[in-house]
PDB file of C-alpha atoms in Angstrom:
ATOM      1  CA  GLY A   1       8.997   5.627  -1.098  1.00 38.00           C
ATOM      2  CA  ILE A   2       7.305   8.101   1.529  1.00 34.00           C
ATOM      3  CA  ASN A   3       9.805  10.764   2.245  1.00 35.00           C
ATOM      4  CA  ALA A   4      10.088  11.868   6.311  1.00 34.00           C
ATOM      5  CA  GLU A   5       7.793  15.041   5.586  1.00 33.00           C
ATOM      6  CA  TYR A   6       4.878  13.119   3.961  1.00 31.00           C
ATOM      7  CA  GLY A   7       5.155  10.267   6.671  1.00 30.00           C
ATOM      8  CA  LYS A   8       4.508  12.842   9.792  1.00 24.00           C
ATOM      9  CA  ILE A   9       1.529  13.002   8.313  1.00 22.00           C
ATOM     10  CA  PHE A  10       0.386   9.864   9.314  1.00 22.00           C
ATOM     11  CA  LEU A  11       1.693   9.863  13.045  1.00 25.00           C
ATOM     12  CA  LEU A  12      -1.516   8.038  14.575  1.00 23.00           C
ATOM     13  CA  GLN A  13      -0.240   4.852  12.366  1.00 30.00           C
ATOM     14  CA  PRO A  14       2.724   2.850  13.909  1.00 31.00           C
ATOM     15  CA  PHE A  15       5.408   2.733  11.512  1.00 35.00           C
ATOM     16  CA  LEU A  16       6.923  -0.647  11.842  1.00 38.00           C
ATOM     17  CA  TRP A  17       9.403  -3.208  11.046  1.00 40.00           C
ATOM     18  CA  PHE A  18       8.674  -6.813   9.443  1.00 41.00           C
ATOM     19  CA  ARG A  19      11.355  -9.216   9.639  1.00 44.00           C
ATOM     20  CA  LEU A  20      10.702 -12.546   7.259  1.00 46.00           C
ATOM     21  CA  ALA A  21      11.765 -15.601  10.117  1.00 43.00           C
ATOM     22  CA  LYS A  22      13.192 -18.212   8.573  1.00 39.00           C
ATOM     23  CA  GLY A  23      10.934 -20.796  10.154  1.00 36.00           C
ATOM     24  CA  SER A  24       6.854 -19.953  10.792  1.00 31.00           C
ATOM     25  CA  ARG A  25       7.685 -18.880  14.587  1.00 30.00           C
ATOM     26  CA  CYS A  26       8.377 -15.532  14.677  1.00 27.00           C
ATOM     27  CA  ASN A  27       9.256 -14.575  18.531  1.00 25.00           C
ATOM     28  CA  HIS A  28      13.098 -16.152  18.455  1.00 20.00           C
ATOM     29  CA  LEU A  29      16.460 -14.958  17.423  1.00 20.00           C
ATOM     30  CA  LEU A  30      16.109 -14.469  13.458  1.00 23.00           C
ATOM     31  CA  LEU A  31      19.254 -15.796  11.238  1.00 21.00           C
ATOM     32  CA  SER A  32      17.654 -14.411   8.189  1.00 33.00           C
ATOM     33  CA  ASN A  33      15.096 -12.183   8.103  1.00 36.00           C
ATOM     34  CA  TYR A  34      13.500  -9.117   6.515  1.00 38.00           C
ATOM     35  CA  LEU A  35      13.463  -5.524   8.086  1.00 39.00           C
ATOM     36  CA  LEU A  36      10.955  -3.748   6.912  1.00 40.00           C
ATOM     37  CA  THR A  37       9.647  -0.168   7.214  1.00 39.00           C
ATOM     38  CA  THR A  38       6.730   1.243   6.304  1.00 39.00           C
ATOM     39  CA  GLY A  39       4.600   4.047   6.205  1.00 42.00           C
ATOM     40  CA  HIS A  40       0.579   5.109   6.114  1.00 44.00           C
ATOM     41  CA  ASN A  41      -0.594   2.450   3.642  1.00 50.00           C
ATOM     42  CA  HIS A  42       2.455   0.823   3.147  1.00 55.00           C
ATOM     43  CA  GLN A  43       2.126  -0.646   6.849  1.00 54.00           C
ATOM     44  CA  GLU A  44      -0.559  -1.990   5.833  1.00 62.00           C
ATOM     45  CA  LEU A  45      -0.340  -3.718   2.086  1.00 76.00           C
ATOM     46  CA  SER A  46       3.285  -4.916   2.763  1.00 76.00           C
ATOM     47  CA  SER A  47       1.988  -7.069   5.776  1.00 73.00           C
ATOM     48  CA  GLY A  48      -1.305  -7.853   4.476  1.00 78.00           C
ATOM     49  CA  PHE A  49       0.995  -9.460   1.109  1.00 86.00           C
ATOM     50  CA  CYS A  50       2.801 -11.446   3.664  1.00 81.00           C
ATOM     51  CA  LEU A  51      -0.529 -12.900   5.724  1.00 82.00           C
ATOM     52  CA  LEU A  52      -1.994 -13.678   2.188  1.00 89.00           C
ATOM     53  CA  THR A  53       1.282 -15.481   0.731  1.00 89.00           C
ATOM     54  CA  LYS A  54       1.883 -16.739   4.428  1.00 86.00           C
ATOM     55  CA  LEU A  55       5.545 -15.040   4.600  1.00 84.00           C
ATOM     56  CA  PRO A  56       6.234 -15.424   8.350  1.00 76.00           C
ATOM     57  CA  HIS A  57       7.102 -12.045   9.865  1.00 72.00           C
ATOM     58  CA  VAL A  58       8.224 -10.583  12.885  1.00 66.00           C
ATOM     59  CA  ILE A  59       7.102  -6.682  13.662  1.00 64.00           C
ATOM     60  CA  HIS A  60       8.974  -3.907  15.512  1.00 59.00           C
ATOM     61  CA  ASP A  61       8.188  -0.665  15.915  1.00 63.00           C
ATOM     62  CA  THR A  62       9.809   2.163  14.514  1.00 67.00           C
ATOM     63  CA  ARG A  63       8.710   5.503  15.599  1.00 74.00           C
ATOM     64  CA  ILE A  64       8.931   8.550  12.912  1.00 76.00           C
ATOM     65  CA  ILE A  65       7.565  10.977  15.430  1.00 79.00           C
ATOM     66  CA  LYS A  66      11.306  10.445  17.339  1.00 85.00           C
ATOM     67  CA  GLY A  67      13.221  10.778  14.174  1.00 87.00           C
ATOM     68  CA  ALA A  68      14.086   6.818  14.281  1.00 87.00           C
ATOM     69  CA  HIS A  69      13.867   7.272  10.632  1.00 86.00           C
ATOM     70  CA  LYS A  70      16.658   9.907  10.794  1.00 90.00           C
ATOM     71  CA  THR A  71      19.346   7.871  13.218  1.00 92.00           C
ATOM     72  CA  PRO A  72      22.724   7.668  11.589  1.00 94.00           C
ATOM     73  CA  GLU A  73      22.322   3.716  12.496  1.00 91.00           C
ATOM     74  CA  PHE A  74      19.230   4.050  10.164  1.00 89.00           C
ATOM     75  CA  THR A  75      20.944   6.000   7.475  1.00 92.00           C
ATOM     76  CA  ALA A  76      23.876   4.151   7.147  1.00 94.00           C
ATOM     77  CA  ARG A  77      22.106   0.543   7.466  1.00 90.00           C
ATOM     78  CA  ILE A  78      18.891   0.942   5.865  1.00 88.00           C
ATOM     79  CA  ASN A  79      18.144   3.920   3.955  1.00 90.00           C
ATOM     80  CA  PRO A  80      20.567   6.477   2.972  1.00 94.00           C
ATOM     81  CA  PHE A  81      17.605   8.706   1.773  1.00 94.00           C
ATOM     82  CA  GLN A  82      15.934   8.389   5.093  1.00 89.00           C
ATOM     83  CA  LYS A  83      12.594   7.020   3.468  1.00 83.00           C
ATOM     84  CA  LEU A  84      10.516   4.719   4.085  1.00 77.00           C
ATOM     85  CA  PRO A  85       9.671   1.806   3.464  1.00 79.00           C
ATOM     86  CA  ALA A  86      12.541  -0.410   3.407  1.00 79.00           C
ATOM     87  CA  VAL A  87      13.544  -3.900   3.887  1.00 79.00           C
ATOM     88  CA  LYS A  88      16.553  -6.025   5.142  1.00 79.00           C
ATOM     89  CA  ASP A  89      16.630  -9.607   4.314  1.00 82.00           C
ATOM     90  CA  GLY A  90      19.444 -10.894   6.539  1.00 81.00           C
ATOM     91  CA  ASP A  91      22.448  -8.496   5.245  1.00 85.00           C
ATOM     92  CA  PHE A  92      20.823  -7.526   1.941  1.00 88.00           C
ATOM     93  CA  VAL A  93      18.266  -4.098   2.372  1.00 86.00           C
ATOM     94  CA  VAL A  94      15.720  -3.385  -0.269  1.00 86.00           C
ATOM     95  CA  TRP A  95      13.646   0.142  -0.450  1.00 87.00           C
ATOM     96  CA  GLU A  96      10.901   2.106  -2.595  1.00 89.00           C
ATOM     97  CA  SER A  97       7.497   0.500  -2.256  1.00 88.00           C
ATOM     98  CA  HIS A  98       7.493  -1.238  -5.611  1.00 93.00           C
ATOM     99  CA  THR A  99      10.036  -3.159  -5.334  1.00 93.00           C
ATOM    100  CA  ILE A 100       9.713  -4.295  -2.237  1.00 88.00           C
ATOM    101  CA  LEU A 101       6.871  -5.915  -3.407  1.00 93.00           C
ATOM    102  CA  ARG A 102       8.315  -7.378  -6.287  1.00 95.00           C
ATOM    103  CA  TYR A 103      10.905  -8.508  -4.175  1.00 92.00           C
ATOM    104  CA  LEU A 104       8.163 -10.072  -1.694  1.00 92.00           C
ATOM    105  CA  ALA A 105       6.101 -11.331  -4.440  1.00 95.00           C
ATOM    106  CA  GLY A 106       9.775 -13.261  -5.126  1.00 94.00           C
ATOM    107  CA  LYS A 107      10.496 -14.548  -2.371  1.00 92.00           C
ATOM    108  CA  SER A 108       6.610 -15.900  -1.872  1.00 93.00           C
ATOM    109  CA  GLN A 109       7.361 -17.558  -5.003  1.00 95.00           C
ATOM    110  CA  GLN A 110      10.336 -19.525  -3.708  1.00 92.00           C
ATOM    111  CA  ILE A 111       7.874 -20.684  -0.522  1.00 90.00           C
ATOM    112  CA  SER A 112       4.878 -21.786  -3.504  1.00 93.00           C
ATOM    113  CA  PRO A 113       6.027 -21.321  -6.772  1.00 95.00           C
ATOM    114  CA  VAL A 114       2.549 -22.011  -8.463  1.00 96.00           C
ATOM    115  CA  GLU A 115       0.040 -20.652  -6.252  1.00 95.00           C
ATOM    116  CA  ASN A 116       2.074 -16.950  -5.554  1.00 96.00           C
ATOM    117  CA  ASP A 117       3.273 -16.676  -9.358  1.00 97.00           C
ATOM    118  CA  HIS A 118       0.236 -14.266 -10.468  1.00 97.00           C
ATOM    119  CA  TRP A 119       1.181 -11.814  -7.951  1.00 97.00           C
ATOM    120  CA  TYR A 120       4.602 -10.964 -10.207  1.00 98.00           C
ATOM    121  CA  PRO A 121       4.695 -13.676 -12.706  1.00 98.00           C
ATOM    122  CA  GLN A 122       7.675 -15.163 -14.061  1.00 97.00           C
ATOM    123  CA  ASP A 123       6.402 -14.891 -17.472  1.00 98.00           C
ATOM    124  CA  LEU A 124       7.711 -11.897 -19.022  1.00 98.00           C
ATOM    125  CA  GLN A 125       4.832 -10.702 -21.128  1.00 98.00           C
ATOM    126  CA  LYS A 126       2.417 -11.100 -18.211  1.00 98.00           C
ATOM    127  CA  ARG A 127       5.290  -9.750 -15.523  1.00 98.00           C
ATOM    128  CA  THR A 128       5.106  -6.661 -17.717  1.00 98.00           C
ATOM    129  CA  TYR A 129       1.453  -6.099 -17.850  1.00 98.00           C
ATOM    130  CA  VAL A 130       2.116  -5.776 -14.199  1.00 98.00           C
ATOM    131  CA  ASP A 131       5.121  -3.263 -14.484  1.00 98.00           C
ATOM    132  CA  ARG A 132       3.077  -1.280 -16.979  1.00 98.00           C
ATOM    133  CA  TYR A 133       0.480  -0.866 -14.139  1.00 98.00           C
ATOM    134  CA  LEU A 134       3.275  -0.172 -11.458  1.00 98.00           C
ATOM    135  CA  ASP A 135       4.888   2.398 -13.223  1.00 97.00           C
ATOM    136  CA  TRP A 136       1.246   4.205 -13.800  1.00 98.00           C
ATOM    137  CA  HIS A 137       0.142   3.789 -10.846  1.00 98.00           C
ATOM    138  CA  HIS A 138       1.937   6.536  -8.731  1.00 95.00           C
ATOM    139  CA  THR A 139       1.032   9.136 -10.780  1.00 96.00           C
ATOM    140  CA  GLY A 140      -2.301   8.437 -11.889  1.00 98.00           C
ATOM    141  CA  LEU A 141      -3.484   6.743  -9.163  1.00 98.00           C
ATOM    142  CA  ARG A 142      -2.214   7.296  -5.736  1.00 97.00           C
ATOM    143  CA  GLY A 143      -1.506  10.577  -6.371  1.00 97.00           C
ATOM    144  CA  PRO A 144      -5.371  11.809  -6.502  1.00 98.00           C
ATOM    145  CA  MET A 145      -6.592   9.508  -4.047  1.00 97.00           C
ATOM    146  CA  SER A 146      -3.665  10.438  -1.829  1.00 96.00           C
ATOM    147  CA  THR A 147      -4.580  14.293  -2.340  1.00 97.00           C
ATOM    148  CA  TYR A 148      -8.195  13.603  -1.963  1.00 97.00           C
ATOM    149  CA  PHE A 149      -7.311  11.640   1.718  1.00 94.00           C
ATOM    150  CA  VAL A 150      -5.480  14.934   2.426  1.00 95.00           C
ATOM    151  CA  VAL A 151      -7.873  17.375   1.380  1.00 96.00           C
ATOM    152  CA  LYS A 152     -11.300  15.580   2.250  1.00 95.00           C
ATOM    153  CA  TRP A 153      -9.881  13.726   5.966  1.00 91.00           C
ATOM    154  CA  LEU A 154      -6.568  14.960   6.974  1.00 90.00           C
ATOM    155  CA  LYS A 155      -6.763  18.476   6.762  1.00 93.00           C
ATOM    156  CA  PRO A 156      -9.972  19.453   8.149  1.00 92.00           C
ATOM    157  CA  ILE A 157      -9.865  16.866  11.616  1.00 88.00           C
ATOM    158  CA  THR A 158      -6.608  18.704  11.929  1.00 88.00           C
ATOM    159  CA  LYS A 159      -8.255  21.719  11.146  1.00 92.00           C
ATOM    160  CA  GLN A 160      -6.007  23.020   8.380  1.00 94.00           C
ATOM    161  CA  HIS A 161      -7.662  25.509   6.032  1.00 94.00           C
ATOM    162  CA  VAL A 162      -9.078  23.745   2.848  1.00 94.00           C
ATOM    163  CA  ASP A 163     -10.179  25.961  -0.058  1.00 94.00           C
ATOM    164  CA  VAL A 164     -13.406  25.523  -2.004  1.00 96.00           C
ATOM    165  CA  ASP A 165     -11.275  25.338  -5.193  1.00 97.00           C
ATOM    166  CA  GLU A 166      -8.645  22.445  -3.420  1.00 96.00           C
ATOM    167  CA  VAL A 167     -11.991  20.442  -2.782  1.00 96.00           C
ATOM    168  CA  LYS A 168     -13.287  20.363  -6.011  1.00 97.00           C
ATOM    169  CA  GLN A 169      -9.815  19.625  -7.806  1.00 98.00           C
ATOM    170  CA  ALA A 170      -9.222  16.910  -5.359  1.00 98.00           C
ATOM    171  CA  GLU A 171     -12.973  15.322  -6.549  1.00 98.00           C
ATOM    172  CA  THR A 172     -12.058  15.808  -9.998  1.00 98.00           C
ATOM    173  CA  LYS A 173      -8.593  14.118 -10.047  1.00 98.00           C
ATOM    174  CA  ALA A 174      -9.738  11.063  -7.860  1.00 98.00           C
ATOM    175  CA  ARG A 175     -13.620  10.656 -10.235  1.00 98.00           C
ATOM    176  CA  GLN A 176     -11.065  11.204 -13.260  1.00 98.00           C
ATOM    177  CA  ALA A 177      -8.370   8.109 -11.746  1.00 98.00           C
ATOM    178  CA  LEU A 178     -11.593   5.918 -11.041  1.00 98.00           C
ATOM    179  CA  GLU A 179     -12.631   6.360 -14.907  1.00 98.00           C
ATOM    180  CA  THR A 180      -9.922   5.868 -16.300  1.00 98.00           C
ATOM    181  CA  LEU A 181      -9.777   2.018 -13.920  1.00 98.00           C
ATOM    182  CA  GLU A 182     -12.709   1.571 -15.871  1.00 98.00           C
ATOM    183  CA  LYS A 183     -11.595   2.541 -19.439  1.00 98.00           C
ATOM    184  CA  ILE A 184      -8.410   1.294 -19.697  1.00 98.00           C
ATOM    185  CA  TRP A 185      -7.289  -1.412 -16.763  1.00 98.00           C
ATOM    186  CA  LEU A 186     -10.535  -2.969 -16.226  1.00 98.00           C
ATOM    187  CA  LYS A 187     -11.906  -2.641 -20.033  1.00 98.00           C
ATOM    188  CA  ASN A 188     -11.412  -6.019 -20.936  1.00 97.00           C
ATOM    189  CA  ASN A 189      -9.960  -8.228 -17.241  1.00 97.00           C
ATOM    190  CA  PRO A 190     -11.134  -8.406 -13.767  1.00 98.00           C
ATOM    191  CA  TYR A 191      -7.668  -7.439 -12.541  1.00 98.00           C
ATOM    192  CA  LEU A 192      -5.401  -4.564 -13.243  1.00 98.00           C
ATOM    193  CA  ALA A 193      -2.959  -6.660 -15.314  1.00 98.00           C
ATOM    194  CA  GLY A 194      -4.675  -9.400 -16.926  1.00 97.00           C
ATOM    195  CA  SER A 195      -6.962 -12.181 -15.539  1.00 97.00           C
ATOM    196  CA  GLU A 196      -5.457 -13.027 -12.282  1.00 97.00           C
ATOM    197  CA  MET A 197      -4.672 -11.076  -9.287  1.00 97.00           C
ATOM    198  CA  SER A 198      -1.514  -8.933  -8.685  1.00 98.00           C
ATOM    199  CA  ILE A 199       0.843  -6.834  -6.488  1.00 97.00           C
ATOM    200  CA  GLY A 200      -0.548  -4.080  -8.887  1.00 97.00           C
ATOM    201  CA  ASP A 201      -4.144  -5.035  -7.629  1.00 97.00           C
ATOM    202  CA  LEU A 202      -2.885  -4.899  -3.813  1.00 95.00           C
ATOM    203  CA  LEU A 203      -1.584  -0.943  -4.215  1.00 95.00           C
ATOM    204  CA  CYS A 204      -4.508   0.146  -6.162  1.00 96.00           C
ATOM    205  CA  VAL A 205      -6.721  -1.442  -3.093  1.00 95.00           C
ATOM    206  CA  ASN A 206      -4.954  -0.024  -0.609  1.00 92.00           C
ATOM    207  CA  GLU A 207      -5.569   3.957  -2.325  1.00 94.00           C
ATOM    208  CA  ILE A 208      -8.931   3.764  -2.520  1.00 96.00           C
ATOM    209  CA  SER A 209      -9.760   2.380   0.972  1.00 93.00           C
ATOM    210  CA  ASN A 210      -8.087   5.637   2.563  1.00 91.00           C
ATOM    211  CA  ALA A 211     -10.045   7.891  -0.023  1.00 95.00           C
ATOM    212  CA  ALA A 212     -12.857   6.129   0.860  1.00 94.00           C
ATOM    213  CA  LEU A 213     -12.554   6.634   4.614  1.00 89.00           C
ATOM    214  CA  ALA A 214     -11.807   9.667   3.286  1.00 92.00           C
ATOM    215  CA  GLY A 215     -15.472   9.880   1.749  1.00 94.00           C
ATOM    216  CA  LEU A 216     -14.971   8.208  -1.358  1.00 96.00           C
ATOM    217  CA  ASP A 217     -18.129   6.673  -2.782  1.00 96.00           C
ATOM    218  CA  MET A 218     -17.461   4.254  -5.252  1.00 97.00           C
ATOM    219  CA  THR A 219     -21.091   3.144  -4.960  1.00 96.00           C
ATOM    220  CA  ALA A 220     -21.761   6.515  -6.692  1.00 96.00           C
ATOM    221  CA  GLU A 221     -18.134   7.151  -8.157  1.00 97.00           C
ATOM    222  CA  ALA A 222     -16.760   4.245  -9.384  1.00 98.00           C
ATOM    223  CA  GLY A 223     -17.905   2.441 -12.957  1.00 98.00           C
ATOM    224  CA  PRO A 224     -19.423  -1.043 -12.982  1.00 98.00           C
ATOM    225  CA  ARG A 225     -16.279  -3.368 -13.522  1.00 98.00           C
ATOM    226  CA  THR A 226     -14.225  -0.569 -11.034  1.00 98.00           C
ATOM    227  CA  LEU A 227     -16.741  -1.600  -8.527  1.00 98.00           C
ATOM    228  CA  LYS A 228     -16.919  -5.512  -8.953  1.00 98.00           C
ATOM    229  CA  TRP A 229     -13.278  -5.481  -8.761  1.00 98.00           C
ATOM    230  CA  TYR A 230     -13.409  -3.349  -5.989  1.00 98.00           C
ATOM    231  CA  GLU A 231     -15.878  -5.603  -3.860  1.00 97.00           C
ATOM    232  CA  ALA A 232     -13.658  -8.300  -4.751  1.00 97.00           C
ATOM    233  CA  MET A 233     -10.705  -6.894  -3.540  1.00 95.00           C
ATOM    234  CA  LYS A 234     -12.373  -5.607   0.347  1.00 94.00           C
ATOM    235  CA  SER A 235     -13.456 -10.151   0.038  1.00 93.00           C
ATOM    236  CA  LEU A 236      -9.617 -11.151  -0.050  1.00 92.00           C
ATOM    237  CA  PRO A 237      -8.756 -13.117   3.250  1.00 88.00           C
ATOM    238  CA  HIS A 238      -7.509 -10.567   6.006  1.00 84.00           C
ATOM    239  CA  TYR A 239      -8.481  -7.417   4.585  1.00 86.00           C
ATOM    240  CA  LYS A 240     -10.350  -6.526   7.446  1.00 81.00           C
ATOM    241  CA  GLU A 241      -7.219  -7.261   9.817  1.00 77.00           C
ATOM    242  CA  ILE A 242      -5.135  -5.378   7.495  1.00 76.00           C
ATOM    243  CA  HIS A 243      -7.134  -2.381   7.805  1.00 73.00           C
ATOM    244  CA  SER A 244      -7.907  -2.588  11.369  1.00 73.00           C
ATOM    245  CA  ALA A 245      -6.375   0.346  12.379  1.00 69.00           C
ATOM    246  CA  LEU A 246      -8.116   2.317   9.400  1.00 70.00           C
ATOM    247  CA  PHE A 247     -11.209   1.353  10.265  1.00 71.00           C
ATOM    248  CA  LYS A 248     -10.830   1.895  14.085  1.00 73.00           C
ATOM    249  CA  PHE A 249      -9.626   5.422  13.559  1.00 68.00           C
ATOM    250  CA  ALA A 250     -12.247   6.176  11.279  1.00 67.00           C
ATOM    251  CA  GLU A 251     -14.984   4.951  13.735  1.00 71.00           C
ATOM    252  CA  LYS A 252     -13.257   7.558  16.777  1.00 66.00           C
ATOM    253  CA  THR A 253     -12.630  10.393  14.189  1.00 66.00           C
ATOM    254  CA  PRO A 254     -15.635  12.637  12.483  1.00 58.00           C
ATOM    255  CA  THR A 255     -15.874  11.589   8.611  1.00 55.00           C
ATOM    256  CA  THR A 256     -17.827  10.867   6.015  1.00 54.00           C
ATOM    257  CA  SER A 257     -16.327   7.594   5.447  1.00 50.00           C
ATOM    258  CA  LYS A 258     -17.519   4.852   2.283  1.00 58.00           C
ATOM    259  CA  LEU A 259     -15.693   2.213   3.639  1.00 52.00           C
TER     260      LEU A 259
END
């Protein structure tokens, strides 16, 4: 999950609680619900998954800037580590972003077992391929892309000093991550874990979209297989809706965005 200090970087985006209602309507007292507190791109990813899989949900703001994640209630009832994201389904609480996506995938399969199986397959070998990418993702992809986002975009707009070597290193590591996608993860398959899209692909495109906001030029930097995958991910239903806050903020902020 994202710790409190990291979460404070992204105060301009709301931090939300998603609640999964028993029925399709979301404006009534919920008997069984998700409580999903998210930060930065996890907000987009979690809400996007709910939209893609038609999981009904309600949104309630949680403000990190006011220390809502550090209150005794949040610490006792949601996440003792005071980190984001977290999910509550009735009395059942889940935290850690990858665990949350696995859980949401399981819930989506209860609604539509066949249609939603590909997100996190029941087949053991197929599921292992997804898990393999998830284990690599944090350090292999998210680390370089998050660093790129901070160094190339966040620090400049907040008038923080950025060293030239820091920029070069961020650019190199982002380029290396894209090269790994091309030569390993997408070498023999159209998606990261095989022939069908999974939650791993959603995690990956989310990080790359943020780096693109910061100026990462996928057309110039990504290999042909990775670029084809990226375009396919951007054509998903709700992609623009999911990232609407990101796009709007980019329009108002000086950037070399390549979205």
